[in-house]
mmCIF file of N, CA and C in Angstrom:
data_model
loop_
_atom_site.group_PDB
_atom_site.id
_atom_site.type_symbol
_atom_site.label_atom_id
_atom_site.label_comp_id
_atom_site.label_asym_id
_atom_site.label_seq_id
_atom_site.Cartn_x
_atom_site.Cartn_y
_atom_site.Cartn_z
ATOM 1 N N GLN A 339 -9.407 104.139 -39.836
ATOM 2 C CA GLN A 339 -9.871 105.404 -40.302
ATOM 3 C C GLN A 339 -11.012 105.406 -41.219
ATOM 4 N N PHE A 340 -11.804 106.508 -41.278
ATOM 5 C CA PHE A 340 -13.018 106.423 -41.947
ATOM 6 C C PHE A 340 -13.000 105.872 -43.378
ATOM 7 N N ILE A 341 -12.055 106.509 -44.248
ATOM 8 C CA ILE A 341 -11.914 106.003 -45.595
ATOM 9 C C ILE A 341 -11.469 104.679 -45.769
ATOM 10 N N GLU A 342 -10.596 104.204 -44.835
ATOM 11 C CA GLU A 342 -10.193 102.806 -44.879
ATOM 12 C C GLU A 342 -11.398 101.834 -44.734
ATOM 13 N N GLU A 343 -12.313 102.178 -43.805
ATOM 14 C CA GLU A 343 -13.466 101.268 -43.539
ATOM 15 C C GLU A 343 -14.393 101.251 -44.865
ATOM 16 N N ILE A 344 -14.515 102.333 -45.462
ATOM 17 C CA ILE A 344 -15.330 102.339 -46.690
ATOM 18 C C ILE A 344 -14.680 101.616 -47.755
ATOM 19 N N TYR A 345 -13.406 101.809 -47.944
ATOM 20 C CA TYR A 345 -12.555 100.922 -48.823
ATOM 21 C C TYR A 345 -12.645 99.490 -48.651
ATOM 22 N N PHE A 346 -12.467 99.142 -47.355
ATOM 23 C CA PHE A 346 -12.512 97.619 -46.985
ATOM 24 C C PHE A 346 -14.026 97.058 -47.127
ATOM 25 N N LEU A 347 -14.931 97.798 -46.696
ATOM 26 C CA LEU A 347 -16.289 97.129 -46.581
ATOM 27 C C LEU A 347 -17.089 97.359 -47.862
ATOM 28 N N GLN A 348 -16.803 98.436 -48.631
ATOM 29 C CA GLN A 348 -17.517 98.756 -49.913
ATOM 30 C C GLN A 348 -18.990 98.718 -49.758
ATOM 31 N N PRO A 349 -19.537 99.491 -48.832
ATOM 32 C CA PRO A 349 -20.944 99.551 -48.689
ATOM 33 C C PRO A 349 -21.556 100.339 -49.898
ATOM 34 N N GLN A 350 -22.874 99.993 -50.173
ATOM 35 C CA GLN A 350 -23.502 100.777 -51.140
ATOM 36 C C GLN A 350 -23.932 102.177 -50.723
ATOM 37 N N TYR A 351 -24.218 102.288 -49.411
ATOM 38 C CA TYR A 351 -24.528 103.488 -48.777
ATOM 39 C C TYR A 351 -23.828 103.616 -47.406
ATOM 40 N N VAL A 352 -23.374 104.848 -47.199
ATOM 41 C CA VAL A 352 -22.906 105.313 -45.746
ATOM 42 C C VAL A 352 -23.695 106.509 -45.337
ATOM 43 N N ILE A 353 -24.390 106.387 -44.262
ATOM 44 C CA ILE A 353 -25.160 107.461 -43.757
ATOM 45 C C ILE A 353 -24.525 107.899 -42.469
ATOM 46 N N LEU A 354 -24.144 109.103 -42.457
ATOM 47 C CA LEU A 354 -23.383 109.707 -41.363
ATOM 48 C C LEU A 354 -24.278 110.597 -40.594
ATOM 49 N N PHE A 355 -24.817 110.209 -39.469
ATOM 50 C CA PHE A 355 -25.835 110.937 -38.640
ATOM 51 C C PHE A 355 -24.925 111.819 -37.773
ATOM 52 N N THR A 356 -24.458 112.838 -38.214
ATOM 53 C CA THR A 356 -23.550 113.755 -37.692
ATOM 54 C C THR A 356 -23.863 115.212 -38.199
ATOM 55 N N ASN A 357 -22.947 115.961 -38.713
ATOM 56 C CA ASN A 357 -23.233 117.142 -39.257
ATOM 57 C C ASN A 357 -21.886 117.474 -40.281
ATOM 58 N N LEU A 358 -22.188 118.330 -41.168
ATOM 59 C CA LEU A 358 -21.138 118.501 -42.311
ATOM 60 C C LEU A 358 -19.901 119.248 -41.693
ATOM 61 N N GLU A 359 -20.315 120.275 -40.972
ATOM 62 C CA GLU A 359 -19.214 121.163 -40.602
ATOM 63 C C GLU A 359 -18.159 120.676 -39.565
ATOM 64 N N THR A 360 -18.617 119.922 -38.534
ATOM 65 C CA THR A 360 -17.762 119.542 -37.494
ATOM 66 C C THR A 360 -17.059 118.167 -37.679
ATOM 67 N N TRP A 361 -17.639 117.308 -38.419
ATOM 68 C CA TRP A 361 -17.079 115.979 -38.537
ATOM 69 C C TRP A 361 -16.809 115.577 -40.054
ATOM 70 N N ALA A 362 -17.994 115.641 -40.851
ATOM 71 C CA ALA A 362 -17.795 115.133 -42.229
ATOM 72 C C ALA A 362 -16.952 115.925 -43.078
ATOM 73 N N LYS A 363 -16.956 117.261 -43.068
ATOM 74 C CA LYS A 363 -16.167 118.073 -43.973
ATOM 75 C C LYS A 363 -14.757 118.032 -43.706
ATOM 76 N N PRO A 364 -14.215 117.950 -42.404
ATOM 77 C CA PRO A 364 -12.806 117.704 -42.227
ATOM 78 C C PRO A 364 -12.345 116.392 -42.674
ATOM 79 N N ASN A 365 -13.088 115.302 -42.570
ATOM 80 C CA ASN A 365 -12.727 114.112 -42.980
ATOM 81 C C ASN A 365 -12.798 114.045 -44.456
ATOM 82 N N PHE A 366 -13.678 114.507 -45.168
ATOM 83 C CA PHE A 366 -13.794 114.657 -46.638
ATOM 84 C C PHE A 366 -12.542 115.303 -47.103
ATOM 85 N N GLU A 367 -12.190 116.391 -46.591
ATOM 86 C CA GLU A 367 -10.954 117.193 -47.116
ATOM 87 C C GLU A 367 -9.762 116.481 -46.780
ATOM 88 N N LYS A 368 -9.598 115.821 -45.758
ATOM 89 C CA LYS A 368 -8.396 115.060 -45.290
ATOM 90 C C LYS A 368 -8.340 113.918 -46.299
ATOM 91 N N SER A 369 -9.358 113.152 -46.699
ATOM 92 C CA SER A 369 -9.393 112.116 -47.690
ATOM 93 C C SER A 369 -9.616 112.514 -49.065
ATOM 94 N N VAL A 370 -9.560 113.784 -49.296
ATOM 95 C CA VAL A 370 -9.901 114.357 -50.709
ATOM 96 C C VAL A 370 -11.046 113.717 -51.409
ATOM 97 N N ILE A 371 -12.199 113.885 -50.660
ATOM 98 C CA ILE A 371 -13.488 113.471 -51.222
ATOM 99 C C ILE A 371 -14.284 114.548 -51.491
ATOM 100 N N TYR A 372 -14.620 114.622 -52.701
ATOM 101 C CA TYR A 372 -15.555 115.784 -53.220
ATOM 102 C C TYR A 372 -16.944 115.535 -52.651
ATOM 103 N N TYR A 373 -17.429 116.653 -52.134
ATOM 104 C CA TYR A 373 -18.893 116.414 -51.633
ATOM 105 C C TYR A 373 -19.763 117.717 -52.290
ATOM 106 N N GLU A 374 -21.133 117.374 -52.276
ATOM 107 C CA GLU A 374 -21.997 118.403 -52.769
ATOM 108 C C GLU A 374 -22.927 118.721 -51.620
ATOM 109 N N GLU A 375 -22.955 119.975 -51.253
ATOM 110 C CA GLU A 375 -23.840 120.451 -50.128
ATOM 111 C C GLU A 375 -25.296 120.420 -50.717
ATOM 112 N N ARG A 376 -26.164 120.136 -49.719
ATOM 113 C CA ARG A 376 -27.583 120.137 -50.080
ATOM 114 C C ARG A 376 -28.254 121.008 -49.134
ATOM 115 N N SER A 377 -29.356 121.614 -49.636
ATOM 116 C CA SER A 377 -30.198 122.579 -48.772
ATOM 117 C C SER A 377 -31.411 122.024 -48.226
ATOM 118 N N SER A 378 -31.593 120.675 -48.138
ATOM 119 C CA SER A 378 -32.933 120.188 -47.813
ATOM 120 C C SER A 378 -33.311 120.287 -46.302
ATOM 121 N N GLY A 379 -32.249 120.623 -45.501
ATOM 122 C CA GLY A 379 -32.365 120.705 -44.116
ATOM 123 C C GLY A 379 -31.867 119.432 -43.385
ATOM 124 N N PHE A 380 -32.500 118.351 -43.501
ATOM 125 C CA PHE A 380 -31.993 117.021 -42.859
ATOM 126 C C PHE A 380 -30.740 116.606 -43.512
ATOM 127 N N ILE A 381 -30.681 116.502 -44.763
ATOM 128 C CA ILE A 381 -29.626 116.022 -45.597
ATOM 129 C C ILE A 381 -28.686 117.212 -45.877
ATOM 130 N N GLN A 382 -27.460 117.255 -45.374
ATOM 131 C CA GLN A 382 -26.551 118.415 -45.554
ATOM 132 C C GLN A 382 -25.734 118.263 -46.715
ATOM 133 N N ALA A 383 -25.281 117.016 -47.111
ATOM 134 C CA ALA A 383 -24.399 116.814 -48.174
ATOM 135 C C ALA A 383 -24.297 115.320 -48.605
ATOM 136 N N THR A 384 -23.938 115.143 -49.805
ATOM 137 C CA THR A 384 -23.678 113.824 -50.457
ATOM 138 C C THR A 384 -22.388 113.774 -51.039
ATOM 139 N N ALA A 385 -21.822 112.577 -51.052
ATOM 140 C CA ALA A 385 -20.518 112.389 -51.784
ATOM 141 C C ALA A 385 -20.420 110.891 -52.201
ATOM 142 N N THR A 386 -19.531 110.737 -53.081
ATOM 143 C CA THR A 386 -19.294 109.357 -53.588
ATOM 144 C C THR A 386 -17.794 109.026 -53.379
ATOM 145 N N TYR A 387 -17.607 107.810 -52.903
ATOM 146 C CA TYR A 387 -16.241 107.281 -52.816
ATOM 147 C C TYR A 387 -16.308 105.788 -53.307
ATOM 148 N N GLY A 388 -15.651 105.578 -54.480
ATOM 149 C CA GLY A 388 -15.686 104.185 -55.161
ATOM 150 C C GLY A 388 -17.255 104.163 -55.503
ATOM 151 N N ASN A 389 -17.698 102.941 -55.140
ATOM 152 C CA ASN A 389 -19.199 102.695 -55.406
ATOM 153 C C ASN A 389 -20.033 102.991 -54.225
ATOM 154 N N SER A 390 -19.562 103.669 -53.217
ATOM 155 C CA SER A 390 -20.226 103.969 -52.104
ATOM 156 C C SER A 390 -20.853 105.480 -52.160
ATOM 157 N N LYS A 391 -22.210 105.594 -51.798
ATOM 158 C CA LYS A 391 -22.741 106.880 -51.701
ATOM 159 C C LYS A 391 -22.739 107.336 -50.318
ATOM 160 N N ILE A 392 -22.174 108.457 -49.903
ATOM 161 C CA ILE A 392 -22.107 108.942 -48.577
ATOM 162 C C ILE A 392 -23.226 109.937 -48.348
ATOM 163 N N ILE A 393 -24.082 109.844 -47.336
ATOM 164 C CA ILE A 393 -25.068 110.829 -47.137
ATOM 165 C C ILE A 393 -24.791 111.352 -45.748
ATOM 166 N N VAL A 394 -24.597 112.738 -45.565
ATOM 167 C CA VAL A 394 -24.411 113.519 -44.466
ATOM 168 C C VAL A 394 -25.688 114.041 -43.831
ATOM 169 N N THR A 395 -26.021 113.766 -42.695
ATOM 170 C CA THR A 395 -27.268 114.414 -42.122
ATOM 171 C C THR A 395 -26.988 115.264 -40.905
ATOM 172 N N GLU A 396 -27.926 116.072 -40.673
ATOM 173 C CA GLU A 396 -27.736 116.719 -39.266
ATOM 174 C C GLU A 396 -28.108 115.871 -38.213
ATOM 175 N N ARG A 397 -27.517 116.019 -36.955
ATOM 176 C CA ARG A 397 -28.033 115.361 -35.926
ATOM 177 C C ARG A 397 -29.419 115.818 -35.402
ATOM 178 N N THR A 398 -30.373 114.959 -35.206
ATOM 179 C CA THR A 398 -31.567 115.242 -34.609
ATOM 180 C C THR A 398 -31.773 114.768 -33.277
ATOM 181 N N LYS A 399 -32.673 115.399 -32.484
ATOM 182 C CA LYS A 399 -33.031 114.968 -31.127
ATOM 183 C C LYS A 399 -33.755 113.698 -30.943
ATOM 184 N N MET A 400 -33.266 112.884 -30.089
ATOM 185 C CA MET A 400 -34.123 111.668 -29.853
ATOM 186 C C MET A 400 -35.533 111.958 -29.261
ATOM 187 N N GLY A 401 -36.400 111.068 -29.653
ATOM 188 C CA GLY A 401 -37.820 111.279 -29.178
ATOM 189 C C GLY A 401 -38.712 112.067 -30.297
ATOM 190 N N LEU A 402 -38.150 112.609 -31.162
ATOM 191 C CA LEU A 402 -38.979 113.396 -32.157
ATOM 192 C C LEU A 402 -39.633 112.491 -33.310
ATOM 193 N N ASN A 403 -40.480 112.870 -33.983
ATOM 194 C CA ASN A 403 -41.031 112.189 -35.064
ATOM 195 C C ASN A 403 -39.981 112.291 -36.232
ATOM 196 N N HIS A 404 -39.527 111.284 -36.612
ATOM 197 C CA HIS A 404 -38.314 111.390 -37.612
ATOM 198 C C HIS A 404 -38.812 110.765 -38.956
ATOM 199 N N GLN A 405 -40.084 110.803 -39.256
ATOM 200 C CA GLN A 405 -40.674 110.327 -40.549
ATOM 201 C C GLN A 405 -40.153 111.207 -41.703
ATOM 202 N N HIS A 406 -39.867 112.510 -41.609
ATOM 203 C CA HIS A 406 -39.450 113.353 -42.552
ATOM 204 C C HIS A 406 -38.100 113.079 -42.922
ATOM 205 N N CYS A 407 -37.313 112.628 -41.919
ATOM 206 C CA CYS A 407 -35.788 112.381 -42.062
ATOM 207 C C CYS A 407 -35.741 111.045 -42.825
ATOM 208 N N ILE A 408 -36.645 109.985 -42.424
ATOM 209 C CA ILE A 408 -36.638 108.734 -43.258
ATOM 210 C C ILE A 408 -36.969 109.051 -44.709
ATOM 211 N N ASP A 409 -38.036 109.846 -44.957
ATOM 212 C CA ASP A 409 -38.450 110.154 -46.271
ATOM 213 C C ASP A 409 -37.311 110.695 -47.095
ATOM 214 N N GLU A 410 -36.520 111.672 -46.539
ATOM 215 C CA GLU A 410 -35.540 112.252 -47.288
ATOM 216 C C GLU A 410 -34.357 111.345 -47.612
ATOM 217 N N LEU A 411 -33.996 110.464 -46.664
ATOM 218 C CA LEU A 411 -33.026 109.447 -46.891
ATOM 219 C C LEU A 411 -33.492 108.515 -48.027
ATOM 220 N N MET A 412 -34.729 108.003 -47.895
ATOM 221 C CA MET A 412 -35.345 107.020 -49.056
ATOM 222 C C MET A 412 -35.155 107.614 -50.341
ATOM 223 N N LYS A 413 -35.365 108.933 -50.600
ATOM 224 C CA LYS A 413 -35.241 109.706 -51.791
ATOM 225 C C LYS A 413 -33.820 109.547 -52.305
ATOM 226 N N GLU A 414 -32.870 109.751 -51.402
ATOM 227 C CA GLU A 414 -31.400 109.631 -51.864
ATOM 228 C C GLU A 414 -30.893 108.321 -52.153
ATOM 229 N N MET A 415 -31.621 107.259 -51.617
ATOM 230 C CA MET A 415 -31.215 105.881 -51.773
ATOM 231 C C MET A 415 -31.927 105.271 -52.891
ATOM 232 N N VAL A 416 -32.782 105.799 -53.655
ATOM 233 C CA VAL A 416 -33.515 105.341 -54.732
ATOM 234 C C VAL A 416 -32.700 105.383 -56.054
#
């Protein structure tokens, strides 16, 4: 299960390349993880579980220039 993996591995960052509504939100609610929605576009929400920061992104299409996505992630990881 998602939360068990975070608990066991204790990563500093968890990046979910999915989206908030269909995958992350139901799992956060099931695991009682408070999340904060973001309006940046690519990053849809962030949450914390233990010492792990969880970053939820939208799914992007392959083959596009993803530099803006990388830039947004790097800002969250500083």
